[in-house]
XYZ file of C-alpha atoms in Angstrom:
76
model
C -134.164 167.516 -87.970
C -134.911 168.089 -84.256
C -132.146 167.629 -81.519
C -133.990 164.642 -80.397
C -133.753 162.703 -83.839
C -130.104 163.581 -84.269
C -129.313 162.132 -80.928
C -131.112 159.587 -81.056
C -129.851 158.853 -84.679
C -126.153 159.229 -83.448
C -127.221 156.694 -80.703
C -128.777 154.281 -83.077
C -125.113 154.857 -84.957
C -123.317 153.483 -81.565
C -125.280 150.466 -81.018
C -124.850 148.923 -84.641
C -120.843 150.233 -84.130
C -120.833 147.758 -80.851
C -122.691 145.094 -82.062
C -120.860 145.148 -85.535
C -117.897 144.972 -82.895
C -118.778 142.289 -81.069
C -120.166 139.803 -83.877
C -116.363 140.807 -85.426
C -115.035 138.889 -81.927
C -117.236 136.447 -82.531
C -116.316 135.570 -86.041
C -112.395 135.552 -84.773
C -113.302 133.206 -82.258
C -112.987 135.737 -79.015
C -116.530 136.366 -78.210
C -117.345 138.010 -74.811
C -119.734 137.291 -72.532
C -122.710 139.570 -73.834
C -122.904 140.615 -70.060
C -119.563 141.728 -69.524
C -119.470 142.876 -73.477
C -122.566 145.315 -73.161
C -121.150 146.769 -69.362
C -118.598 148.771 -71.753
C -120.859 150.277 -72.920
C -123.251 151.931 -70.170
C -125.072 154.514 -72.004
C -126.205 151.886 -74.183
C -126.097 148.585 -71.727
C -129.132 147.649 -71.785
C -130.097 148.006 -75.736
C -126.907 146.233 -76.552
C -127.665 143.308 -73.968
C -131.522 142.887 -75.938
C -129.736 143.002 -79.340
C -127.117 140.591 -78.523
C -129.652 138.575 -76.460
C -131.682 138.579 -79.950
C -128.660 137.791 -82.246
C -128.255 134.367 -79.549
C -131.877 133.725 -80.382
C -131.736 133.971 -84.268
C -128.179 131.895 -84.096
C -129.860 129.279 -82.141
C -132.871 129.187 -84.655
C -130.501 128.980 -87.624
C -127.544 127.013 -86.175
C -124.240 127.766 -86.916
C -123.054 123.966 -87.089
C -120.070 124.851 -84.557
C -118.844 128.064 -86.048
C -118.743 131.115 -83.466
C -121.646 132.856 -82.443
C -122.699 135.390 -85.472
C -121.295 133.010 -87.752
C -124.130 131.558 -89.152
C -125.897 135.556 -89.139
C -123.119 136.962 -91.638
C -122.813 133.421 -93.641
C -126.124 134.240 -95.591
């Protein structure tokens, strides 16, 4: 495995640790602004602001009937 792919694996690694993190204080009812949310993360700002923007997307497609955002993502 080149450096590249191992960096970019361990990168990959910290984006699905912070969104698994925020949909977590979603599903408690404590959800951030993605904004604010992804600015804690700078190395990986603006990935994490698409991804979340996505995840607002899909829960608008699906609906989550009320429940917090991700809700309606992890009911399936």
């Amino acid at each position: 495995m080149k450096p590249s792919d191992t960096a970019s694996s361990e990168r990959d690694e910290r984006l699905g640790e912070a969104i698994e993190a925020y949909l977590a204080l979603a599903e408690s009812g404590d959800a951030p602004d993605p904004d604010s949310y992804a600015s804690q993360y700078p190395d990986l700002s603006d990935e994490l602001r698409e991804a979340l923007d996505g995840l607002a997307v899909l829960q608008g497609l699906v609906g989550s009937e009320g429940g917090p955002p991700g809700s309606a993502l992890r009911s399936g």
